[in-house]
Short mmCIF file of C-alpha atoms in Angstrom, two decimals:
data_model
loop_
_atom_site.label_atom_id
_atom_site.label_comp_id
_atom_site.label_asym_id
_atom_site.label_seq_id
_atom_site.Cartn_x
_atom_site.Cartn_y
_atom_site.Cartn_z
CA MET U 30 9.95 -15.14 -27.93
CA ARG U 31 7.98 -11.99 -27.98
CA THR U 32 4.38 -12.18 -26.56
CA ASP U 33 1.93 -9.27 -26.82
CA ALA U 34 -0.50 -8.07 -24.20
CA PRO U 35 -4.23 -8.09 -25.32
CA THR U 36 -5.77 -4.73 -25.70
CA GLY U 37 -7.26 -3.45 -22.40
CA CYS U 38 -5.72 -6.18 -20.37
CA PHE U 39 -4.74 -3.73 -17.70
CA ASP U 40 -8.20 -2.10 -17.43
CA GLU U 41 -9.68 -2.10 -13.89
CA VAL U 42 -11.18 -5.49 -13.30
CA VAL U 43 -13.89 -4.66 -10.65
CA ALA U 44 -16.64 -2.78 -12.39
CA PRO U 45 -18.27 0.15 -10.52
CA PHE U 46 -21.75 -0.05 -9.09
CA THR U 47 -24.47 1.50 -11.43
CA PRO U 48 -26.43 4.36 -9.75
CA GLN U 49 -29.35 1.85 -9.08
CA GLU U 50 -26.95 -0.73 -7.71
CA ALA U 51 -25.48 1.87 -5.41
CA ARG U 52 -28.90 2.98 -4.10
CA ASP U 53 -30.00 -0.66 -3.50
CA GLU U 54 -26.77 -1.54 -1.72
CA ALA U 55 -26.97 1.66 0.44
CA SER U 56 -30.42 0.64 1.46
CA ARG U 57 -29.16 -2.53 3.06
CA CYS U 58 -27.14 -0.51 5.59
CA TYR U 59 -28.73 -0.28 9.11
CA TYR U 60 -27.11 3.02 9.86
CA CYS U 61 -25.99 1.82 13.26
CA TYR U 62 -25.64 4.45 15.92
CA ASP U 63 -22.59 2.84 17.41
CA ALA U 64 -21.49 1.51 14.05
CA PRO U 65 -18.83 -1.32 14.46
CA CYS U 66 -17.81 -0.55 10.83
CA ILE U 67 -16.29 2.71 11.90
CA HIS U 68 -14.27 1.05 14.60
CA GLY U 69 -13.15 -1.38 11.90
CA CYS U 70 -11.76 1.36 9.74
CA PRO U 71 -8.19 2.43 10.85
CA THR U 72 -8.96 6.00 9.55
CA ALA U 73 -12.48 6.09 11.20
CA ILE U 74 -14.42 7.13 8.30
CA ASN U 75 -18.16 7.80 9.28
CA ILE U 76 -19.39 4.99 7.09
CA PRO U 77 -23.07 5.07 8.03
CA VAL U 78 -23.20 8.78 7.28
CA PHE U 79 -21.62 8.54 3.77
CA ILE U 80 -23.77 5.50 2.92
CA ARG U 81 -26.94 7.36 3.92
CA GLN U 82 -25.74 10.30 1.74
CA ILE U 83 -25.36 7.91 -1.22
CA GLY U 84 -28.75 6.48 -0.54
CA GLU U 85 -30.09 10.19 -0.63
CA GLY U 86 -28.31 10.89 -3.90
CA ASP U 87 -25.87 13.42 -2.47
CA LEU U 88 -22.53 11.97 -3.77
CA ALA U 89 -20.74 15.16 -3.30
CA ALA U 90 -21.45 15.11 0.49
CA ALA U 91 -20.63 11.46 0.68
CA SER U 92 -17.19 12.08 -0.98
CA ARG U 93 -16.50 14.94 1.50
CA THR U 94 -17.43 12.72 4.50
CA ILE U 95 -14.87 10.17 3.18
CA LEU U 96 -12.13 12.50 2.36
CA ASP U 97 -12.52 14.29 5.61
CA ALA U 98 -11.30 11.14 7.34
CA ASN U 99 -9.15 9.55 4.75
CA ILE U 100 -7.58 11.69 1.91
CA LEU U 101 -6.79 8.47 0.00
CA GLY U 102 -10.26 7.20 0.22
CA ALA U 103 -10.31 6.42 -3.62
CA THR U 104 -7.39 4.12 -3.28
CA CYS U 105 -8.64 2.45 -0.10
CA ALA U 106 -12.06 1.86 -1.82
CA ARG U 107 -10.29 -0.28 -4.34
CA ILE U 108 -7.47 -2.11 -2.37
CA CYS U 109 -8.37 -2.17 1.36
CA PRO U 110 -8.81 -5.64 2.86
CA THR U 111 -12.41 -4.66 3.64
CA GLU U 112 -13.41 -8.19 4.66
CA ALA U 113 -11.04 -8.06 7.52
CA LEU U 114 -11.86 -4.36 8.45
CA CYS U 115 -15.09 -2.45 7.92
CA GLU U 116 -16.98 -5.16 6.24
CA GLY U 117 -15.80 -7.69 8.63
CA SER U 118 -17.36 -5.67 11.41
CA CYS U 119 -20.55 -5.02 9.58
CA VAL U 120 -23.61 -6.31 11.60
CA ARG U 121 -25.27 -7.54 8.42
CA ASN U 122 -22.91 -10.47 8.49
CA GLU U 123 -25.16 -11.86 11.17
CA ASP U 124 -28.27 -12.18 8.99
CA SER U 125 -27.02 -12.00 5.38
CA HIS U 126 -23.77 -10.62 4.16
CA ALA U 127 -21.77 -7.39 4.83
CA VAL U 128 -22.81 -4.26 3.11
CA ALA U 129 -20.34 -3.61 0.30
CA ILE U 130 -18.75 -0.66 1.93
CA GLY U 131 -15.63 -0.58 -0.25
CA ARG U 132 -17.62 -0.52 -3.52
CA LEU U 133 -19.97 2.19 -2.15
CA GLN U 134 -16.84 4.28 -1.18
CA ARG U 135 -15.66 4.07 -4.60
CA VAL U 136 -18.96 5.27 -5.91
CA ALA U 137 -18.62 8.44 -3.99
CA THR U 138 -14.90 9.05 -4.66
CA ASP U 139 -15.37 8.26 -8.35
CA PHE U 140 -18.04 10.84 -8.57
CA ALA U 141 -15.61 13.43 -7.02
CA MET U 142 -12.80 12.42 -9.51
CA ALA U 143 -15.04 12.92 -12.41
CA ARG U 144 -16.04 16.43 -11.54
CA SER U 145 -13.09 18.53 -11.37
CA ALA U 146 -15.10 21.55 -10.63
CA LEU U 147 -16.33 20.04 -7.24
CA PRO U 148 -14.83 22.13 -4.45
CA LEU U 149 -12.60 19.65 -2.72
CA THR U 150 -10.60 21.87 -0.48
CA LEU U 151 -11.59 20.51 2.90
CA PRO U 152 -12.69 22.90 5.71
CA PRO U 153 -9.92 23.55 8.28
CA LYS U 154 -9.97 21.93 11.55
CA ALA U 155 -10.96 23.83 14.62
CA ARG U 156 -7.62 23.82 16.26
CA GLN U 157 -5.30 26.04 14.08
CA VAL U 158 -1.49 26.40 14.70
CA SER U 159 1.49 27.84 12.84
CA GLY U 160 4.41 25.67 12.23
CA ARG U 161 6.70 23.99 9.69
CA VAL U 162 6.94 20.29 9.24
CA ALA U 163 9.18 18.20 6.98
CA ILE U 164 7.91 14.86 5.75
CA VAL U 165 10.41 12.46 4.10
CA GLY U 166 8.76 10.05 1.76
CA GLY U 167 5.74 10.77 -0.49
CA GLY U 168 3.64 7.55 0.04
CA PRO U 169 0.37 7.09 1.71
CA ALA U 170 1.53 7.67 5.16
CA ALA U 171 3.13 10.99 4.08
CA LEU U 172 0.16 12.14 2.15
CA GLY U 173 -2.16 11.38 5.15
CA ALA U 174 0.09 13.38 7.52
CA ALA U 175 0.38 16.28 4.95
CA ALA U 176 -3.38 16.63 4.53
CA GLU U 177 -4.00 16.56 8.25
CA LEU U 178 -1.29 19.12 8.94
CA ARG U 179 -2.42 21.51 6.20
CA ARG U 180 -6.06 21.41 7.54
CA HIS U 181 -4.71 22.56 10.92
CA GLY U 182 -2.71 25.50 9.39
CA CYS U 183 0.91 23.85 9.46
CA SER U 184 3.08 23.85 6.46
CA ALA U 185 3.98 20.60 5.07
CA ASP U 186 7.08 20.02 2.87
CA ILE U 187 7.24 16.60 1.42
CA TYR U 188 10.74 15.37 0.21
CA GLU U 189 10.32 12.48 -2.26
CA ALA U 190 13.11 10.62 -4.13
CA GLN U 191 10.84 9.57 -6.98
CA PRO U 192 9.69 12.00 -9.75
CA SER U 193 6.01 11.63 -8.48
CA LEU U 194 4.23 11.40 -5.20
CA GLY U 195 2.07 8.40 -4.14
CA GLY U 196 4.65 5.88 -3.34
CA LEU U 197 2.94 2.39 -3.45
CA ASP U 198 -0.12 3.75 -4.89
CA THR U 199 1.69 5.25 -7.91
CA TYR U 200 4.36 2.74 -8.40
CA GLY U 201 3.33 -0.60 -6.69
CA ILE U 202 -0.30 -1.31 -7.13
CA VAL U 203 -1.24 -2.89 -10.50
CA SER U 204 -3.39 -0.76 -12.85
CA TYR U 205 -6.21 -3.18 -13.04
CA ARG U 206 -6.69 -2.84 -9.24
CA GLU U 207 -5.99 0.88 -9.05
CA PRO U 208 -5.46 2.99 -12.22
CA LEU U 209 -2.68 5.51 -12.11
CA PRO U 210 -5.02 8.46 -12.49
CA VAL U 211 -6.57 7.56 -9.08
CA SER U 212 -3.20 8.10 -7.37
CA THR U 213 -2.55 11.21 -9.45
CA TRP U 214 -5.92 12.64 -8.33
CA GLU U 215 -5.34 12.01 -4.60
CA THR U 216 -1.87 13.48 -4.61
CA GLY U 217 -3.34 16.49 -6.33
CA LEU U 218 -5.73 16.91 -3.50
CA VAL U 219 -2.95 17.00 -1.02
CA LEU U 220 -1.13 19.60 -3.14
CA GLN U 221 -4.39 21.48 -3.51
CA LEU U 222 -4.51 21.73 0.33
CA GLY U 223 -1.21 23.50 0.16
CA ALA U 224 1.34 20.82 0.74
CA VAL U 225 4.73 21.43 -1.08
CA ALA U 226 6.42 18.63 -2.88
CA HIS U 227 10.20 18.41 -3.36
CA LEU U 228 10.54 15.68 -5.88
CA ASN U 229 13.59 13.85 -7.10
CA THR U 230 15.22 14.72 -3.69
CA ARG U 231 17.03 12.09 -1.76
CA VAL U 232 17.34 13.03 1.97
CA GLY U 233 20.82 11.94 3.16
CA GLN U 234 22.29 12.64 -0.37
CA ASP U 235 20.82 15.83 -1.71
CA ILE U 236 19.88 17.31 1.63
CA ASP U 237 21.16 16.30 5.09
CA TRP U 238 18.89 14.75 7.78
CA ARG U 239 20.19 17.10 10.39
CA ASP U 240 19.45 20.09 8.28
CA LEU U 241 15.75 19.12 8.23
CA GLU U 242 15.75 18.50 11.85
CA GLN U 243 17.10 21.93 12.56
CA THR U 244 15.06 23.79 10.11
CA TYR U 245 11.56 22.51 10.86
CA ASP U 246 9.50 22.33 13.91
CA ALA U 247 8.94 18.69 13.40
CA LEU U 248 10.29 15.98 11.13
CA ILE U 249 8.24 13.00 9.99
CA ILE U 250 9.99 9.99 8.53
CA ALA U 251 7.76 8.01 6.05
CA THR U 252 10.34 6.31 4.06
CA GLY U 253 8.42 3.05 3.51
CA LEU U 254 10.01 -0.21 2.35
CA GLY U 255 12.81 -1.01 -0.06
CA GLN U 256 13.12 -3.34 -2.88
CA VAL U 257 12.54 -7.14 -3.00
CA PRO U 258 15.57 -8.92 -1.48
CA HIS U 259 17.67 -11.16 -3.71
CA LEU U 260 17.19 -14.86 -3.73
CA ASN U 261 20.93 -15.59 -3.34
CA ILE U 262 20.97 -18.48 -5.57
CA PRO U 263 23.23 -19.18 -8.63
CA GLY U 264 22.15 -17.49 -11.90
CA GLU U 265 20.45 -14.59 -10.36
CA GLN U 266 22.45 -12.21 -12.41
CA LEU U 267 21.12 -13.54 -15.76
CA THR U 268 19.07 -11.33 -18.05
CA GLY U 269 15.39 -12.17 -17.46
CA VAL U 270 15.39 -11.97 -13.61
CA TRP U 271 13.01 -9.24 -12.45
CA ASP U 272 12.23 -7.57 -9.11
CA ALA U 273 8.45 -7.80 -8.97
CA LEU U 274 8.09 -4.16 -7.93
CA ASP U 275 10.10 -3.00 -10.85
CA LEU U 276 7.84 -5.05 -13.22
CA ILE U 277 4.75 -3.55 -11.66
CA ALA U 278 6.08 -0.04 -11.77
CA LEU U 279 6.95 -0.41 -15.36
CA THR U 280 3.38 -1.54 -16.25
CA LYS U 281 2.11 1.64 -14.63
CA THR U 282 4.57 4.29 -15.81
CA GLY U 283 6.22 2.68 -18.83
CA HIS U 284 5.12 1.21 -22.10
CA LEU U 285 3.60 -2.26 -22.13
CA ASP U 286 5.00 -2.93 -25.61
CA ASP U 287 8.51 -2.59 -24.08
CA ILE U 288 8.01 -5.40 -21.65
CA ASP U 289 9.03 -8.79 -23.03
CA LEU U 290 8.74 -11.64 -20.53
CA GLY U 291 8.57 -14.48 -22.94
CA ALA U 292 6.02 -17.41 -22.87
CA ARG U 293 7.01 -19.13 -19.59
CA VAL U 294 7.29 -17.14 -16.27
CA ALA U 295 8.04 -18.28 -12.79
CA VAL U 296 7.27 -16.12 -9.75
CA ILE U 297 9.04 -16.84 -6.43
CA GLY U 298 6.96 -16.04 -3.53
CA ALA U 299 3.17 -16.13 -2.56
CA GLY U 300 2.20 -12.77 -1.12
CA ASN U 301 0.01 -10.14 -2.64
CA THR U 302 2.92 -8.70 -4.73
CA ALA U 303 3.66 -12.12 -6.07
CA ILE U 304 0.05 -12.54 -7.08
CA ASP U 305 0.17 -9.00 -8.74
CA ALA U 306 3.42 -9.85 -10.64
CA ALA U 307 1.91 -13.24 -11.79
CA THR U 308 -1.26 -11.70 -13.13
CA CYS U 309 0.76 -8.90 -14.75
CA ALA U 310 2.80 -11.64 -16.59
CA LYS U 311 -0.24 -13.27 -17.62
CA ARG U 312 -1.79 -10.02 -18.95
CA LEU U 313 1.44 -9.20 -20.80
CA GLY U 314 0.96 -12.35 -22.88
CA ALA U 315 2.81 -15.08 -21.08
CA GLU U 316 1.42 -18.52 -21.93
CA ARG U 317 2.23 -20.20 -18.64
CA VAL U 318 2.87 -18.37 -15.32
CA SER U 319 3.79 -20.38 -12.18
CA ILE U 320 4.08 -19.31 -8.59
CA LEU U 321 6.51 -21.19 -6.53
CA TYR U 322 6.19 -21.16 -2.69
CA ARG U 323 8.33 -23.14 -0.26
CA ARG U 324 5.32 -23.76 1.94
CA GLY U 325 1.83 -25.01 1.43
CA GLU U 326 -1.33 -23.31 0.35
CA ALA U 327 -2.51 -22.89 4.02
CA ALA U 328 0.55 -20.79 4.76
CA MET U 329 0.48 -18.38 1.72
CA PRO U 330 0.54 -14.77 2.75
CA ALA U 331 -1.66 -13.43 -0.03
CA TYR U 332 -5.17 -12.46 0.71
CA SER U 333 -7.82 -15.07 -0.10
CA TYR U 334 -9.46 -12.83 -2.86
CA GLU U 335 -5.87 -12.39 -4.43
CA TYR U 336 -5.53 -16.14 -4.48
CA ALA U 337 -8.93 -16.64 -6.08
CA PHE U 338 -8.19 -13.94 -8.62
CA ALA U 339 -4.90 -15.57 -9.60
CA LYS U 340 -6.61 -18.96 -10.18
CA GLN U 341 -9.16 -17.33 -12.35
CA ASP U 342 -6.35 -15.87 -14.46
CA GLY U 343 -4.85 -19.48 -14.84
CA ILE U 344 -1.87 -19.01 -12.61
CA VAL U 345 -0.28 -22.35 -11.65
CA PHE U 346 0.75 -22.87 -8.09
CA GLU U 347 3.65 -25.03 -7.16
CA TRP U 348 3.49 -25.72 -3.33
CA TRP U 349 6.38 -26.95 -1.21
CA ALA U 350 8.86 -25.99 -3.97
CA GLN U 351 12.20 -24.19 -3.55
CA ALA U 352 14.14 -22.55 -6.36
CA VAL U 353 17.77 -23.43 -5.86
CA GLU U 354 19.35 -22.35 -9.22
CA ILE U 355 18.49 -20.16 -12.23
CA VAL U 356 19.88 -21.91 -15.30
CA GLY U 357 21.09 -20.23 -18.51
CA GLN U 358 24.01 -19.04 -20.45
CA HIS U 359 23.25 -15.19 -20.72
CA HIS U 360 19.41 -15.25 -20.42
CA VAL U 361 17.14 -17.35 -18.17
CA GLU U 362 16.46 -20.71 -19.55
CA ALA U 363 15.23 -22.81 -16.68
CA LEU U 364 14.70 -22.94 -12.93
CA ARG U 365 16.17 -25.79 -10.88
CA CYS U 366 13.75 -26.57 -8.03
CA GLN U 367 13.70 -28.93 -5.12
CA ARG U 368 10.82 -30.18 -2.96
CA THR U 369 10.59 -28.89 0.60
CA VAL U 370 8.81 -30.33 3.71
CA PRO U 371 8.04 -28.76 7.05
CA LEU U 372 10.58 -29.85 9.77
CA PHE U 373 8.17 -29.37 12.63
CA GLY U 374 4.98 -27.37 13.45
CA HIS U 375 1.81 -26.83 11.57
CA ALA U 376 1.78 -26.59 7.75
CA ASP U 377 0.10 -23.19 7.95
CA ASP U 378 2.69 -21.68 10.21
CA ARG U 379 4.80 -19.19 8.11
CA ALA U 380 7.39 -19.09 10.89
CA ALA U 381 8.04 -22.78 10.98
CA PRO U 382 11.29 -23.86 9.25
CA VAL U 383 11.24 -26.15 6.17
CA SER U 384 13.86 -28.59 4.78
CA ILE U 385 14.93 -29.23 1.32
CA GLN U 386 14.67 -32.74 -0.04
CA ASP U 387 17.83 -33.21 -2.03
CA ASP U 388 16.49 -36.33 -3.68
CA VAL U 389 13.38 -34.57 -5.22
CA GLU U 390 14.58 -32.17 -8.01
CA TRP U 391 13.26 -31.07 -11.16
CA LEU U 392 14.08 -28.46 -13.97
CA MET U 393 11.32 -26.04 -14.96
CA PRO U 394 11.88 -24.43 -18.38
CA VAL U 395 11.17 -20.60 -18.08
CA ASP U 396 11.96 -17.55 -19.94
CA THR U 397 11.58 -15.18 -16.96
CA VAL U 398 11.99 -15.40 -13.23
CA ILE U 399 10.31 -12.71 -10.98
CA ARG U 400 11.45 -12.24 -7.28
CA ALA U 401 8.54 -11.57 -4.97
CA ILE U 402 9.67 -12.55 -1.52
CA GLY U 403 8.72 -9.47 0.42
CA GLN U 404 10.45 -6.21 0.85
CA ILE U 405 13.54 -5.28 2.78
CA LYS U 406 13.42 -2.35 5.22
CA PRO U 407 16.10 0.12 4.17
CA PRO U 408 18.71 1.19 6.68
CA GLY U 409 17.02 4.51 7.25
CA PRO U 410 18.38 7.51 9.10
CA TRP U 411 17.97 5.98 12.62
CA ASP U 412 21.60 6.16 13.44
CA ALA U 413 22.24 9.47 11.76
CA LEU U 414 19.40 11.02 13.92
CA GLN U 415 20.41 8.94 17.03
CA LEU U 416 16.92 7.37 17.10
CA ALA U 417 16.47 4.18 19.13
CA HIS U 418 15.58 1.28 16.84
CA HIS U 419 15.66 -2.48 16.63
CA GLY U 420 17.45 -3.37 13.53
CA SER U 421 15.90 -1.09 10.90
CA VAL U 422 12.77 -0.53 12.85
CA PRO U 423 12.52 2.68 14.96
CA ARG U 424 10.96 2.55 18.44
CA VAL U 425 7.90 4.81 18.52
CA ASP U 426 5.13 5.89 20.97
CA PRO U 427 2.15 3.89 19.75
CA ASP U 428 -0.13 6.78 20.49
CA THR U 429 1.76 9.49 18.73
CA CYS U 430 4.36 7.74 16.56
CA GLU U 431 7.00 9.97 18.04
CA THR U 432 10.44 8.41 18.17
CA SER U 433 12.94 8.46 20.94
CA VAL U 434 13.94 11.96 19.93
CA PRO U 435 11.31 14.56 20.59
CA GLY U 436 9.91 16.30 17.40
CA ILE U 437 10.98 13.37 15.16
CA TYR U 438 8.13 10.89 14.22
CA ALA U 439 8.11 7.71 12.15
CA ILE U 440 5.19 6.34 10.24
CA GLY U 441 4.13 3.97 7.59
CA ASP U 442 5.53 0.78 6.22
CA CYS U 443 8.85 1.26 7.90
CA LEU U 444 7.10 0.29 11.18
CA ALA U 445 4.93 -2.53 9.73
CA PRO U 446 5.67 -6.16 10.56
CA PRO U 447 6.23 -8.43 7.56
CA GLY U 448 3.24 -8.88 5.45
CA GLU U 449 1.12 -6.41 7.40
CA ALA U 450 1.73 -3.17 5.50
CA THR U 451 -1.58 -1.63 4.22
CA VAL U 452 -2.36 1.77 2.72
CA VAL U 453 -5.27 2.48 5.22
CA ASN U 454 -2.87 1.80 8.26
CA ALA U 455 -0.19 4.05 6.80
CA VAL U 456 -2.79 6.93 6.33
CA ALA U 457 -3.99 6.43 9.82
CA GLN U 458 -0.41 6.57 11.27
CA GLY U 459 0.11 9.77 9.23
CA LYS U 460 -2.96 11.41 10.83
CA LYS U 461 -1.90 10.23 14.27
CA ALA U 462 1.53 11.78 13.89
CA ALA U 463 0.11 15.00 12.40
CA THR U 464 -2.45 15.21 15.34
CA ALA U 465 0.43 14.82 17.87
CA ILE U 466 2.44 17.59 16.20
CA VAL U 467 -0.51 19.92 16.14
CA ASN U 468 -1.29 19.32 19.77
CA THR U 469 2.27 19.94 20.84
CA LEU U 470 2.54 23.17 18.79
CA TRP U 471 -0.83 24.34 19.98
CA LYS U 472 0.14 23.90 23.61
CA THR U 473 3.54 25.63 23.00
CA GLN U 474 1.83 28.57 21.11
CA HIS U 475 -1.09 28.82 23.57
CA MET U 476 1.23 29.01 26.52
CA ALA U 477 3.24 31.71 24.79
CA ASP U 478 0.16 33.71 24.03
CA ARG U 479 -0.90 33.50 27.71
CA GLY U 480 2.47 34.67 28.73
CA LYS U 481 2.20 37.75 26.46
CA GLU U 482 -1.20 38.56 28.05
CA GLU U 483 0.05 38.31 31.52
#
């Protein structure tokens, strides 16, 4: 059965501050000298400074303060878990509630996006070096690294398998949280700084890893995460079974009218991606959307505000429920489920094992099943480049992100523990690796110059 998406259903759900609201909110900031909010931001944006600039009406200066520290400041203003980062550290939590740092950051970056004539090429860093760096992957970590490298004078060649840069921001964040033009604008900033993008290029297939290692002064691996793993249950091959990331990407880069999920949708998983997939399905016209999770509410990995958002959208949650079979002839018709119970440990412990109750089973009629049980870490080039790794996670120096092979760095979601991948941490790692490369090149070139003088 065809269901139609209401007009405007994918418009951004959080309204921007009005100019007066922005000034009023900025006035709540204490402009702390040793601001804990800065320490709460992985990219160390000078938050009191940009809030003061907003309060004074200088939005251009505020946007530069933000972008100087985080080239993806517009994305992070929308999707950062601010309550656990900058706003969670705000001293105003002690007497009232935190300053709305994320929404104020959006005010400044929205101002910059709306004014294409605004000179956004950022001033170069004091330490300038020459060098060539290859970055594999075009997501947030790669963009953060490329911007920092360019501002120090290094070349930055980005090799991306997709037709567009942006990674998660372009393909994996639902439009009503981050519209596609936001990611497009940010990737444009990185290219404006002089980074070069090699799109539709798969390293390991179209170009060899070893060739990059030998051609460039440094190599940064920012390959991110892979697709959602399979459920490994009968019926998963039926038409109507979706990967949550494929669905979200199609809503951003395809045509909504081409997506037919039917009236009844079941989403397997309870993380942020599962919430996004479920609310996407609702906006695409599904009448009933259910999220099934094999643990209880206390253990769900989704952020609390994502959970609240889903409930507002009318998403139904089935706790302690395990999908064991997808039923249908050629297309999905139903989902066979069984009840689960914790074997031991606390109900909010996501690591505690669960057991299926064979005697408690039911059939849920559905037209579509969406897999949203995390993302797999792709094999990566660790063996090809002889990098030390544990499974598919490379071993890196926590201060520089350098791997066991000098000159090769790994950053972003390929390092992140399950459920802990965030855009802002990826950008911070990109900056960290870029800074380490610049310092290494500067020392090498400085010593060479001194040798010539002597």
